[in-house]
């Protein structure tokens, strides 16, 4: 069965570490001696308390979080966060800054505007089809927060460093690069990440929130739309997405056991992306779509000379067991998503394929 | 491994059919020949299109839904529905009726009130500790909807029939009895159910909504809080909870293959609950907490002569491989949750245990 697995370059849901999947599979009918599947145990049991606290502790350990931060698990993905953030933090007289670096940032802006919240797009790379990350960003000193999308899955760009926002907290959608590198946590008021790229299955969103920032939130919200509810109830006000949280814990444990620290994780990711960009850069056949300084280490986007060749590239790759290389339906082209779990073996298989495809078709 | 599984009477997350769990386990590293786990496949792939459409089709088939209904998958559980329903359906001049039959109905009411929506509690069984389902309910003819909780997991009561609300659509929380029996669908504008009792793992909520009712909803809502978003995008506006939807499809298939129809499913559930209530009724040792006419076929709640005996009952049962028999932490006592997936073998094991425990301790 394992032998038939493909090299999975999907943008999300994405490849998970094989050892994690094998662990889930092995215990699927009987979790931790409970006589029940992880999908059947009560979230009010000591079994699940251990699961959720373990996942939180590992997240805190990897990001070196102290007790000024809460780690929460929320449903609804990053898309619900787009709405919850302005709902929680923008009162009538308040405003936030947004940096627009692509499709997901645009959607975050839209969800604030639907609620008639006051926001300002303080920087944007829309002028060049979102192919770069804006620099020298000037934020409003009285903004409630500055919202960024740290990695842009569709356009293949990533903030290499984070903007200096002074005392204004950064709020970041890190759905596609959380736990891929260490973070200067002192800059952030809130980080959120849908699990399905770097963390686990879809359906669980991790939210890391600074407690003093959280305490400034609107208090008159429906329970499930208030961060305080999750913080007060250890993310178990209602039944949490147990299977997702369990998998996230296993993935974080895998990072700890395999790489030790996020510095090492980042080194591995730089190395993997380096192989791919090297193949692209030494060729006239492949063209990277993101500007060099803004390139993502998670999503490598590139074009071939023609759309026909791109189609053939994706199809031929799949025949060789390399899946998920089609670019996002909104932009076309090709994309290799190489999150934490992408193996060096997969990277070698891809660069070999790219080299031979170029030879045959250039 | 299988032999070590317990008889699982958890209230939710709850027992799932063993054959479903085995199927998930067997294909966990390679879903349907994709070379990926179900947790790794793209929600934009033909693999997942087949999964979500299969789950929807089976739901429609079992409930005999025609094209006037949408079947949606939403995250956030029933608790987010408590907020979304008034958000979508109650404008400034509009009001809804709520029937209060216990803890969850009370929470649904609270989430409407937090939003300062106009609602009227038109019937309640709070006067007798929610031990019965109110009868002869008079609804407001101009209510936008009448909200009920069809089965009350904590108090062990269930609507045997549904109130006559004339032209006012019923909106029902069926988290704990969906697909346990056929439904008079013409009465309902919206049915919602967190999956973790009768459908699958936690983290996915099924919403069945009548299209003409949906079209009357507030149009200026954040995308993830508007039913229309889910209907327009086949529940894939953003990444849906893929693993949950997959499991739900397998559970619905299991109902179809094992029972054929919801009439047969209901007969099986009546039989199972009958065994338990029979043991309780012929005894002075066990006392049912719900009034006879209002008894739930899903959650059988009962007391023993003392709290000490209840504790011992739960502990001794667990030693014999019978788990999850403790009543909800808010009410104490004992509870056997016997959803669709509870087997006759589990019921026999429980009734045998109850009989012998009574003999030893009465």
XYZ file of C-alpha atoms in Angstrom:
724
model
C 0.000 0.000 0.000
C 2.703 2.445 1.045
C 4.687 1.696 -2.083
C 1.817 2.979 -4.199
C 1.783 6.408 -2.599
C 2.563 9.352 -4.843
C 4.858 12.317 -4.351
C 2.171 14.775 -3.278
C 2.720 18.442 -4.177
C -0.871 19.514 -3.430
C -1.318 23.054 -2.117
C -3.759 21.962 0.574
C -5.015 19.618 1.814
C -1.430 18.556 1.422
C 1.013 15.760 2.146
C 1.341 14.698 5.770
C 4.324 12.834 7.218
C 3.953 9.141 6.383
C 4.920 8.136 9.924
C 2.031 10.235 11.280
C -0.454 8.641 8.915
C 0.840 5.188 9.843
C 0.449 5.966 13.532
C -3.156 7.123 13.038
C -3.896 4.042 10.981
C -2.386 1.618 13.478
C -4.424 2.931 16.410
C -7.561 3.804 14.484
C -9.750 1.098 16.033
C -8.351 1.442 19.525
C -6.884 4.781 20.562
C -4.346 4.544 23.363
C -5.942 1.439 24.864
C -9.329 3.145 25.217
C -11.127 0.478 23.197
C -12.436 3.287 20.976
C -11.329 5.072 17.839
C -9.987 8.615 18.225
C -13.202 9.551 16.393
C -15.301 7.904 19.125
C -13.772 9.145 22.378
C -15.490 11.809 24.432
C -13.913 15.256 24.311
C -14.667 15.389 28.059
C -12.483 12.340 28.772
C -8.969 12.215 30.167
C -7.960 10.605 26.863
C -8.842 13.728 24.957
C -7.569 16.138 27.598
C -4.178 14.553 27.075
C -4.506 14.915 23.294
C -5.416 18.601 23.251
C -2.948 19.604 25.943
C -0.187 17.702 24.198
C -0.877 19.501 20.910
C -0.908 22.885 22.668
C 2.279 22.162 24.613
C 4.154 21.119 21.496
C 3.024 24.252 19.663
C 4.176 26.402 22.576
C 7.466 24.559 22.808
C 8.286 24.872 19.108
C 7.393 28.575 18.951
C 8.879 29.257 22.402
C 5.616 30.797 23.591
C 5.326 31.893 27.188
C 2.138 32.220 29.204
C 1.237 35.514 27.543
C -0.137 33.537 24.587
C -3.124 31.238 24.171
C -3.148 28.415 21.626
C -6.708 27.819 20.423
C -8.394 25.457 17.996
C -11.257 26.953 16.023
C -13.344 25.550 13.193
C -14.194 27.283 9.914
C -10.688 27.621 8.532
C -8.827 30.839 7.799
C -11.942 32.081 5.992
C -13.889 32.307 9.238
C -10.906 34.083 10.801
C -11.156 36.720 8.056
C -14.551 37.571 9.582
C -13.820 36.937 13.260
C -10.797 39.230 13.453
C -12.565 42.493 12.519
C -15.660 41.313 14.432
C -13.598 40.929 17.599
C -11.218 43.849 17.237
C -12.842 46.659 15.277
C -15.341 48.766 17.189
C -17.162 51.753 15.740
C -14.362 54.275 15.960
C -11.549 51.852 15.240
C -9.629 50.967 12.116
C -7.075 48.385 10.978
C -4.395 48.275 8.289
C -4.292 45.488 5.734
C -1.412 44.592 3.427
C -2.688 43.087 0.216
C -0.362 40.455 -1.201
C -2.771 38.242 -3.097
C -5.972 36.281 -3.261
C -6.254 35.381 0.413
C -5.331 38.844 1.665
C -7.973 40.243 -0.691
C -10.528 37.888 0.810
C -9.549 38.927 4.340
C -10.121 42.560 3.332
C -13.483 41.701 1.783
C -14.769 40.036 4.963
C -13.953 43.153 6.994
C -15.700 45.320 4.432
C -18.843 43.132 4.408
C -19.153 43.995 8.090
C -18.709 47.697 7.279
C -15.592 47.836 9.409
C -13.117 50.623 8.849
C -9.927 49.318 7.263
C -7.128 50.820 5.209
C -5.106 48.947 2.590
C -1.770 50.365 3.522
C 0.329 48.463 0.986
C -0.397 46.233 -1.972
C 1.449 44.386 -4.707
C -1.575 44.241 -6.953
C 0.160 46.558 -9.455
C 2.424 43.684 -10.502
C -0.047 40.826 -10.215
C 0.997 40.150 -6.609
C 4.403 38.901 -7.722
C 6.245 40.548 -4.832
C 6.036 41.450 -1.148
C 5.845 45.235 -0.553
C 8.742 46.822 1.351
C 9.042 49.874 3.588
C 5.448 49.561 4.667
C 4.122 52.576 6.575
C 1.416 51.607 9.020
C -1.081 53.852 10.771
C 0.183 54.329 14.328
C -3.387 54.215 15.646
C -4.415 51.075 13.770
C -5.879 48.343 15.968
C -3.795 45.818 14.081
C -1.931 45.300 10.825
C -3.073 42.255 8.872
C -0.715 40.297 6.644
C -0.747 36.987 4.802
C 2.700 35.629 5.593
C 2.823 33.214 2.655
C 0.768 33.494 -0.506
C -0.086 30.007 -1.680
C -1.454 31.043 -5.046
C 1.077 33.672 -6.090
C 4.097 31.902 -4.582
C 5.394 34.777 -2.468
C 6.302 34.917 1.218
C 7.310 37.569 3.740
C 10.999 36.792 4.397
C 10.927 39.327 7.248
C 7.958 40.867 8.971
C 7.131 44.581 8.757
C 7.970 46.881 11.607
C 4.643 48.045 12.956
C 5.860 49.657 16.151
C 3.361 49.092 18.925
C 0.597 47.975 16.591
C 0.189 44.190 16.768
C 0.604 42.162 13.618
C -2.225 39.780 12.805
C -1.082 37.119 10.377
C -2.676 34.448 8.267
C 0.010 31.753 8.372
C -2.114 28.947 6.960
C 0.579 27.953 4.514
C 3.779 28.484 6.463
C 3.113 28.068 10.171
C 5.792 25.989 11.910
C 7.971 26.190 8.801
C 10.401 28.613 10.528
C 10.969 30.394 13.835
C 8.904 33.546 14.408
C 9.612 36.859 16.134
C 6.579 36.358 18.363
C 6.900 39.761 20.033
C 5.547 41.325 16.838
C 2.327 39.339 16.730
C -1.025 39.858 18.431
C -2.657 36.983 16.612
C -1.572 34.240 14.223
C -4.012 31.895 12.564
C -3.553 28.900 10.318
C -5.932 26.463 8.701
C -4.383 23.070 9.429
C -4.563 21.523 5.983
C -1.172 22.661 4.696
C 1.445 22.400 7.407
C -0.435 20.917 10.352
C -3.012 18.244 9.673
C -6.354 17.583 8.007
C -8.744 20.356 6.960
C -11.391 21.452 9.451
C -9.209 22.784 12.263
C -7.684 26.231 12.458
C -4.972 26.982 14.992
C -5.131 30.452 16.539
C -2.257 31.803 18.613
C -3.371 34.929 20.405
C -1.650 37.255 22.849
C -3.771 37.438 25.966
C -3.584 41.219 26.436
C -4.655 41.698 22.818
C -7.503 39.230 23.251
C -8.752 41.098 26.277
C -9.387 44.189 24.150
C -11.903 42.304 21.983
C -15.617 43.038 21.635
C -17.429 41.212 24.445
C -20.915 41.033 22.899
C -20.414 38.377 20.281
C -22.017 34.999 19.690
C -20.037 32.505 21.783
C -18.519 30.637 18.860
C -17.294 33.872 17.263
C -15.509 35.191 20.340
C -11.880 34.232 20.984
C -12.495 34.537 24.713
C -14.888 31.574 24.596
C -12.164 29.324 23.237
C -9.569 30.638 25.687
C -11.834 30.183 28.711
C -12.807 26.631 27.783
C -9.490 25.252 26.470
C -11.096 25.204 22.995
C -13.837 22.903 24.301
C -16.835 25.178 24.757
C -18.502 22.784 22.368
C -17.190 19.576 20.832
C -13.903 20.457 19.139
C -12.634 18.833 15.932
C -10.977 15.989 17.868
C -9.458 14.097 14.964
C -7.861 17.257 13.600
C -6.383 18.280 16.936
C -5.051 14.761 17.453
C -3.354 14.801 14.050
C -1.894 18.264 14.646
C -0.327 16.984 17.873
C 1.254 14.084 15.994
C 2.581 16.383 13.271
C 4.135 18.737 15.834
C 5.686 15.756 17.595
C 7.092 14.649 14.238
C 8.717 18.084 13.807
C 10.230 17.846 17.279
C 11.541 14.309 16.800
C 12.778 14.800 13.238
C 14.102 18.351 13.294
C 14.198 19.374 16.930
C 13.688 23.075 16.393
C 12.033 25.403 13.925
C 15.506 26.660 12.976
C 16.298 23.154 11.707
C 12.866 22.855 10.106
C 13.541 26.135 8.286
C 16.944 24.940 7.119
C 15.342 21.834 5.655
C 12.697 23.946 3.911
C 15.302 26.342 2.495
C 17.241 23.392 1.142
C 14.192 21.847 -0.515
C 13.036 25.094 -2.112
C 16.633 25.788 -3.144
C 16.760 22.631 -5.262
C 13.644 23.664 -7.140
C 14.554 27.294 -7.696
C 17.971 26.154 -8.897
C 16.410 24.037 -11.631
C 14.148 26.926 -12.586
C 16.861 29.573 -12.548
C 19.362 27.693 -14.692
C 16.710 27.144 -17.349
C 15.006 29.318 -19.970
C 12.252 26.741 -20.180
C 10.886 27.256 -16.645
C 10.079 30.789 -15.474
C 9.481 31.600 -11.822
C 6.471 33.889 -11.392
C 7.470 35.528 -8.090
C 10.209 38.141 -7.808
C 13.416 36.654 -6.446
C 13.436 38.425 -3.067
C 9.797 37.520 -2.449
C 9.886 33.858 -3.358
C 7.984 31.421 -1.179
C 9.779 28.453 0.330
C 6.417 26.663 0.549
C 4.800 27.163 -2.859
C 7.076 27.296 -5.875
C 5.117 28.748 -8.803
C 6.428 28.670 -12.353
C 5.383 28.795 -15.953
C 6.429 26.793 -19.005
C 6.698 28.250 -22.515
C 3.080 27.389 -23.423
C -0.125 26.338 -21.700
C -0.034 23.145 -23.732
C 3.350 22.274 -22.308
C 2.112 23.076 -18.808
C -0.796 20.680 -19.290
C 1.547 18.008 -20.565
C 3.969 18.651 -17.710
C 1.258 18.071 -15.118
C -0.048 14.978 -16.888
C 3.373 13.400 -17.484
C 4.385 14.133 -13.891
C 1.318 12.351 -12.575
C 2.168 9.307 -14.689
C 5.504 9.246 -12.880
C 3.834 9.467 -9.485
C 4.236 13.231 -8.966
C 0.831 14.728 -8.119
C -0.660 18.154 -7.466
C 1.588 20.213 -9.756
C -1.136 22.217 -11.460
C -1.232 25.905 -10.567
C -4.278 27.354 -8.808
C -7.303 27.470 -11.104
C -7.323 31.287 -10.826
C -3.812 31.793 -12.235
C -2.852 28.692 -14.222
C 0.762 27.610 -14.654
C 2.462 25.104 -12.402
C 3.015 25.002 -8.689
C 4.899 22.668 -6.394
C 3.761 22.979 -2.806
C 6.565 21.756 -0.600
C 5.451 22.202 2.982
C 7.251 20.769 5.997
C 6.149 17.219 5.193
C 7.464 17.199 1.614
C 10.400 14.785 1.643
C 13.809 15.228 0.099
C 13.007 12.102 -1.893
C 9.964 13.865 -3.381
C 12.078 16.916 -4.177
C 14.685 14.823 -5.959
C 11.994 13.009 -7.911
C 10.557 16.364 -8.987
C 13.839 18.014 -9.990
C 14.807 14.922 -11.953
C 11.486 14.957 -13.722
C 11.749 18.690 -14.467
C 15.210 18.263 -15.922
C 14.221 15.386 -18.161
C 10.946 17.053 -19.206
C 12.892 20.131 -20.257
C 15.359 18.037 -22.274
C 12.535 16.334 -24.131
C 10.429 19.412 -24.750
C 12.641 22.509 -24.867
C -7.159 -5.027 18.243
C -10.845 -5.267 17.388
C -11.401 -7.715 20.199
C -10.267 -5.117 22.710
C -12.900 -2.582 21.699
C -15.413 -1.598 24.337
C -19.175 -1.269 24.179
C -19.273 2.491 23.714
C -22.272 4.349 25.178
C -20.710 7.815 24.908
C -23.108 10.682 24.255
C -20.886 12.205 21.604
C -18.390 11.825 20.078
C -19.982 8.399 20.022
C -19.630 4.885 18.660
C -19.338 4.567 14.893
C -20.078 1.391 12.939
C -17.035 -0.881 13.165
C -17.217 -1.670 9.455
C -16.940 2.053 8.685
C -13.891 2.448 10.921
C -12.285 -0.612 9.337
C -12.891 0.790 5.872
C -11.268 4.123 6.824
C -8.339 2.313 8.383
C -7.753 0.034 5.413
C -7.584 2.880 2.906
C -5.968 5.451 5.175
C -2.611 5.553 3.375
C -4.062 5.332 -0.102
C -7.583 6.606 -0.687
C -9.330 5.037 -3.649
C -6.093 4.418 -5.531
C -5.096 8.096 -5.354
C -1.785 7.337 -3.673
C -2.789 9.788 -0.926
C -4.620 9.616 2.366
C -8.163 11.014 2.476
C -6.553 13.702 4.682
C -4.141 14.622 1.871
C -6.313 14.826 -1.237
C -7.284 18.184 -2.675
C -10.873 19.256 -2.103
C -10.761 20.538 -5.715
C -10.021 17.049 -7.077
C -12.376 14.612 -8.732
C -11.638 12.257 -5.817
C -13.209 14.641 -3.355
C -16.023 15.727 -5.667
C -17.098 12.104 -5.657
C -16.862 11.949 -1.853
C -18.968 15.025 -1.129
C -21.562 14.316 -3.791
C -21.879 10.735 -2.601
C -22.503 11.885 0.979
C -25.112 14.413 -0.185
C -26.857 11.919 -2.462
C -27.109 9.330 0.285
C -28.534 11.914 2.691
C -31.101 12.957 0.103
C -31.963 9.371 -0.679
C -32.480 8.354 2.955
C -34.603 11.406 3.794
C -36.358 11.329 0.407
C -35.387 14.935 -0.267
C -36.266 16.461 -3.603
C -34.501 19.372 -5.297
C -36.214 21.913 -3.051
C -33.602 21.142 -0.358
C -29.876 21.772 -0.114
C -27.603 19.508 1.918
C -24.684 21.549 3.269
C -21.619 20.829 5.391
C -20.670 23.595 7.798
C -18.008 23.741 10.498
C -18.475 24.944 14.092
C -20.988 22.358 15.241
C -24.541 22.980 16.365
C -23.227 25.791 18.575
C -22.337 27.919 15.565
C -25.759 27.130 14.101
C -27.330 28.585 17.246
C -25.798 31.907 16.154
C -26.092 31.566 12.364
C -29.821 30.863 12.331
C -30.973 34.162 13.930
C -28.164 35.987 12.080
C -29.500 34.732 8.762
C -33.227 34.838 9.421
C -34.075 37.540 11.927
C -34.094 41.080 10.585
C -34.956 44.155 12.622
C -38.715 43.774 12.636
C -38.771 39.994 12.735
C -39.169 37.470 15.517
C -38.888 33.710 16.015
C -40.407 31.208 18.426
C -38.221 28.877 20.471
C -39.331 25.786 22.366
C -37.127 25.206 25.374
C -36.652 21.529 26.171
C -33.264 21.554 27.855
C -29.653 22.600 27.918
C -29.082 22.827 24.174
C -32.350 24.630 23.453
C -31.435 27.085 26.208
C -28.083 27.680 24.520
C -29.773 28.231 21.154
C -31.989 30.859 22.797
C -28.989 32.516 24.416
C -27.132 32.908 21.114
C -30.129 34.682 19.572
C -30.353 36.966 22.590
C -26.630 37.850 22.484
C -27.333 39.261 19.021
C -30.305 41.210 20.416
C -32.651 39.364 18.111
C -36.339 39.276 18.929
C -37.396 35.806 20.023
C -40.250 34.381 22.076
C -40.011 31.225 24.187
C -43.368 29.840 23.247
C -43.195 26.624 25.281
C -40.859 25.205 27.885
C -40.513 22.186 30.120
C -38.207 23.955 32.527
C -40.915 23.759 35.254
C -40.217 20.026 35.623
C -36.472 20.029 35.052
C -36.963 19.438 31.323
C -38.251 15.916 31.942
C -40.909 16.106 29.227
C -41.696 17.473 25.773
C -44.408 20.193 25.857
C -47.651 19.416 24.042
C -50.267 21.589 22.311
C -47.697 24.188 21.462
C -49.163 27.450 20.170
C -46.809 29.234 17.827
C -46.921 32.825 16.677
C -48.395 32.826 13.156
C -46.010 35.585 12.108
C -42.859 33.968 13.527
C -40.027 33.648 10.995
C -39.430 30.141 12.281
C -40.058 27.869 15.255
C -36.904 26.383 16.754
C -36.891 22.991 18.450
C -34.280 20.537 19.714
C -35.645 17.241 18.452
C -33.739 15.082 20.928
C -32.344 16.247 24.232
C -29.113 14.409 24.861
C -28.704 15.516 28.454
C -32.280 15.198 29.719
C -33.107 12.071 27.722
C -36.250 13.359 26.017
C -37.242 13.404 22.354
C -40.051 14.806 20.239
C -42.016 11.699 19.187
C -44.033 13.906 16.814
C -43.304 17.361 15.588
C -45.460 20.364 16.486
C -47.933 21.738 13.994
C -46.637 25.186 13.115
C -48.907 25.886 10.147
C -47.022 27.814 7.518
C -44.156 28.727 9.852
C -41.104 26.573 9.067
C -39.658 24.408 11.799
C -35.950 24.802 12.423
C -34.585 21.801 14.286
C -31.377 20.886 16.045
C -31.202 17.163 15.284
C -27.604 16.655 16.346
C -28.504 13.613 18.378
C -31.197 11.922 16.308
C -30.709 12.761 12.649
C -31.112 9.714 10.387
C -32.475 7.720 13.317
C -36.016 7.796 11.855
C -37.970 9.108 8.847
C -38.951 12.782 8.967
C -41.989 14.720 7.766
C -39.741 17.000 5.733
C -42.581 19.283 4.622
C -42.594 20.762 8.123
C -38.947 21.815 8.127
C -37.232 24.893 6.791
C -33.861 23.921 8.237
C -32.411 20.917 10.051
C -28.909 20.929 11.474
C -26.856 18.243 13.160
C -23.330 18.119 14.525
C -21.944 14.885 13.131
C -20.403 13.441 16.267
C -23.425 11.441 17.478
C -25.199 9.811 14.569
C -23.073 10.715 11.563
C -19.324 10.754 11.985
C -16.455 12.511 13.754
C -16.798 15.913 15.410
C -16.037 18.987 13.345
C -18.690 18.718 10.648
C -22.269 19.896 10.918
C -24.836 18.810 8.340
C -27.390 21.459 7.416
C -30.468 20.571 5.387
C -32.147 23.751 4.214
C -35.217 24.411 2.082
C -34.146 26.605 -0.795
C -37.080 29.021 -0.640
C -36.471 29.534 3.083
C -32.751 30.073 2.447
C -33.526 32.733 -0.118
C -35.229 34.856 2.536
C -31.990 35.115 4.545
C -30.007 38.279 5.286
C -27.649 38.866 2.343
C -25.057 41.074 4.090
C -23.247 38.527 6.198
C -19.639 37.391 6.333
C -19.279 34.654 3.715
C -18.703 31.823 6.181
C -21.809 32.777 8.181
C -24.208 32.839 5.241
C -25.976 29.639 4.179
C -26.070 30.927 0.612
C -22.258 30.736 0.409
C -22.341 27.021 1.172
C -25.234 26.372 -1.207
C -23.599 28.253 -4.100
C -20.260 26.485 -3.699
C -21.370 22.928 -2.896
C -20.002 23.488 0.646
C -16.553 24.212 -0.817
C -16.271 28.000 -0.672
C -13.197 27.256 1.397
C -11.598 23.940 2.280
C -14.331 21.804 3.852
C -13.740 19.261 6.644
C -12.901 16.526 4.131
C -12.322 13.667 6.560
C -15.636 14.332 8.309
C -17.619 14.472 5.083
C -15.960 11.262 3.896
C -16.872 9.485 7.124
C -20.451 10.763 7.001
C -20.798 9.319 3.511
C -19.574 5.939 4.743
C -21.970 6.017 7.715
C -24.931 6.844 5.472
C -23.906 4.036 3.125
C -23.783 1.725 6.128
C -27.373 2.687 6.997
C -28.474 2.005 3.436
C -26.703 -1.364 3.211
C -27.637 -2.539 6.700
C -31.150 -1.195 7.137
C -32.227 0.008 3.709
C -34.590 2.725 4.911
C -34.998 5.064 7.856
C -38.199 3.172 8.720
C -36.063 0.084 9.329
C -33.407 2.147 11.111
C -36.138 3.491 13.401
C -37.484 -0.009 14.089
C -33.990 -1.095 15.134
C -33.638 1.945 17.396
C -37.062 1.343 18.992
C -36.087 -2.244 19.674
C -32.775 -1.283 21.283
C -34.278 1.424 23.487
C -37.130 -0.928 24.344
C -34.728 -3.440 25.877
C -33.253 -0.783 28.133
C -36.501 0.838 29.216
C -37.872 -2.645 29.931
C -35.046 -3.330 32.398
C -35.586 0.072 33.984
C -39.385 -0.188 34.187
C -39.517 -3.626 35.778
C -37.133 -2.450 38.508
C -37.407 -0.222 41.569
C -33.634 0.064 41.555
C -33.370 1.994 38.278
C -35.500 5.109 37.783
C -35.958 6.680 34.367
C -35.660 10.461 34.557
C -37.778 11.354 31.530
C -41.557 11.104 31.462
C -42.722 8.011 29.616
C -44.296 9.717 26.602
C -41.234 11.918 26.118
C -38.513 9.307 26.380
C -35.613 9.464 24.006
C -34.732 6.452 21.892
C -31.183 7.784 21.632
C -30.215 8.746 25.196
C -31.623 6.634 28.003
C -31.162 8.560 31.255
C -31.718 6.930 34.626
C -30.855 7.180 38.294
C -29.858 4.594 40.857
C -30.858 4.757 44.544
C -27.730 6.724 45.559
C -24.933 8.677 43.951
C -22.481 6.178 45.398
C -24.223 3.345 43.599
C -24.220 5.387 40.394
C -20.483 5.853 40.669
C -19.987 2.179 41.313
C -22.308 1.292 38.434
C -20.241 3.352 36.001
C -16.938 1.985 37.330
C -18.043 -1.668 37.390
C -19.512 -1.326 33.908
C -16.237 -0.017 32.547
C -14.417 -2.990 34.040
C -16.741 -5.202 31.996
C -16.016 -3.239 28.836
C -19.101 -0.979 28.927
C -17.992 2.646 28.574
C -19.561 6.099 28.627
C -22.423 5.403 31.054
C -21.937 8.447 33.265
C -24.660 11.077 32.991
C -23.801 14.563 31.745
C -21.692 16.482 34.258
C -24.505 19.044 34.619
C -27.151 16.552 35.823
C -25.349 13.485 37.163
C -26.956 10.041 37.145
C -26.424 7.525 34.408
C -26.988 7.658 30.693
C -26.708 5.128 27.909
C -26.434 6.770 24.524
C -27.569 4.291 21.925
C -27.424 5.982 18.561
C -27.796 4.225 15.227
C -24.385 2.568 15.527
C -24.985 0.986 18.940
C -25.169 -2.736 18.266
C -27.665 -5.230 19.597
C -24.682 -7.026 21.116
C -23.841 -3.874 23.094
C -27.445 -3.564 24.229
C -27.535 -7.155 25.423
C -24.236 -6.678 27.256
C -25.669 -3.614 28.981
C -29.013 -5.106 29.973
C -27.245 -8.186 31.329
C -24.917 -6.005 33.327
C -27.783 -3.875 34.661
C -29.699 -6.957 35.740
C -26.741 -8.484 37.562
C -25.681 -5.158 39.115
C -29.201 -4.745 40.489
C -29.146 -8.269 41.931
C -25.867 -7.602 43.688
C -26.681 -4.146 44.977
C -30.435 -3.781 45.423
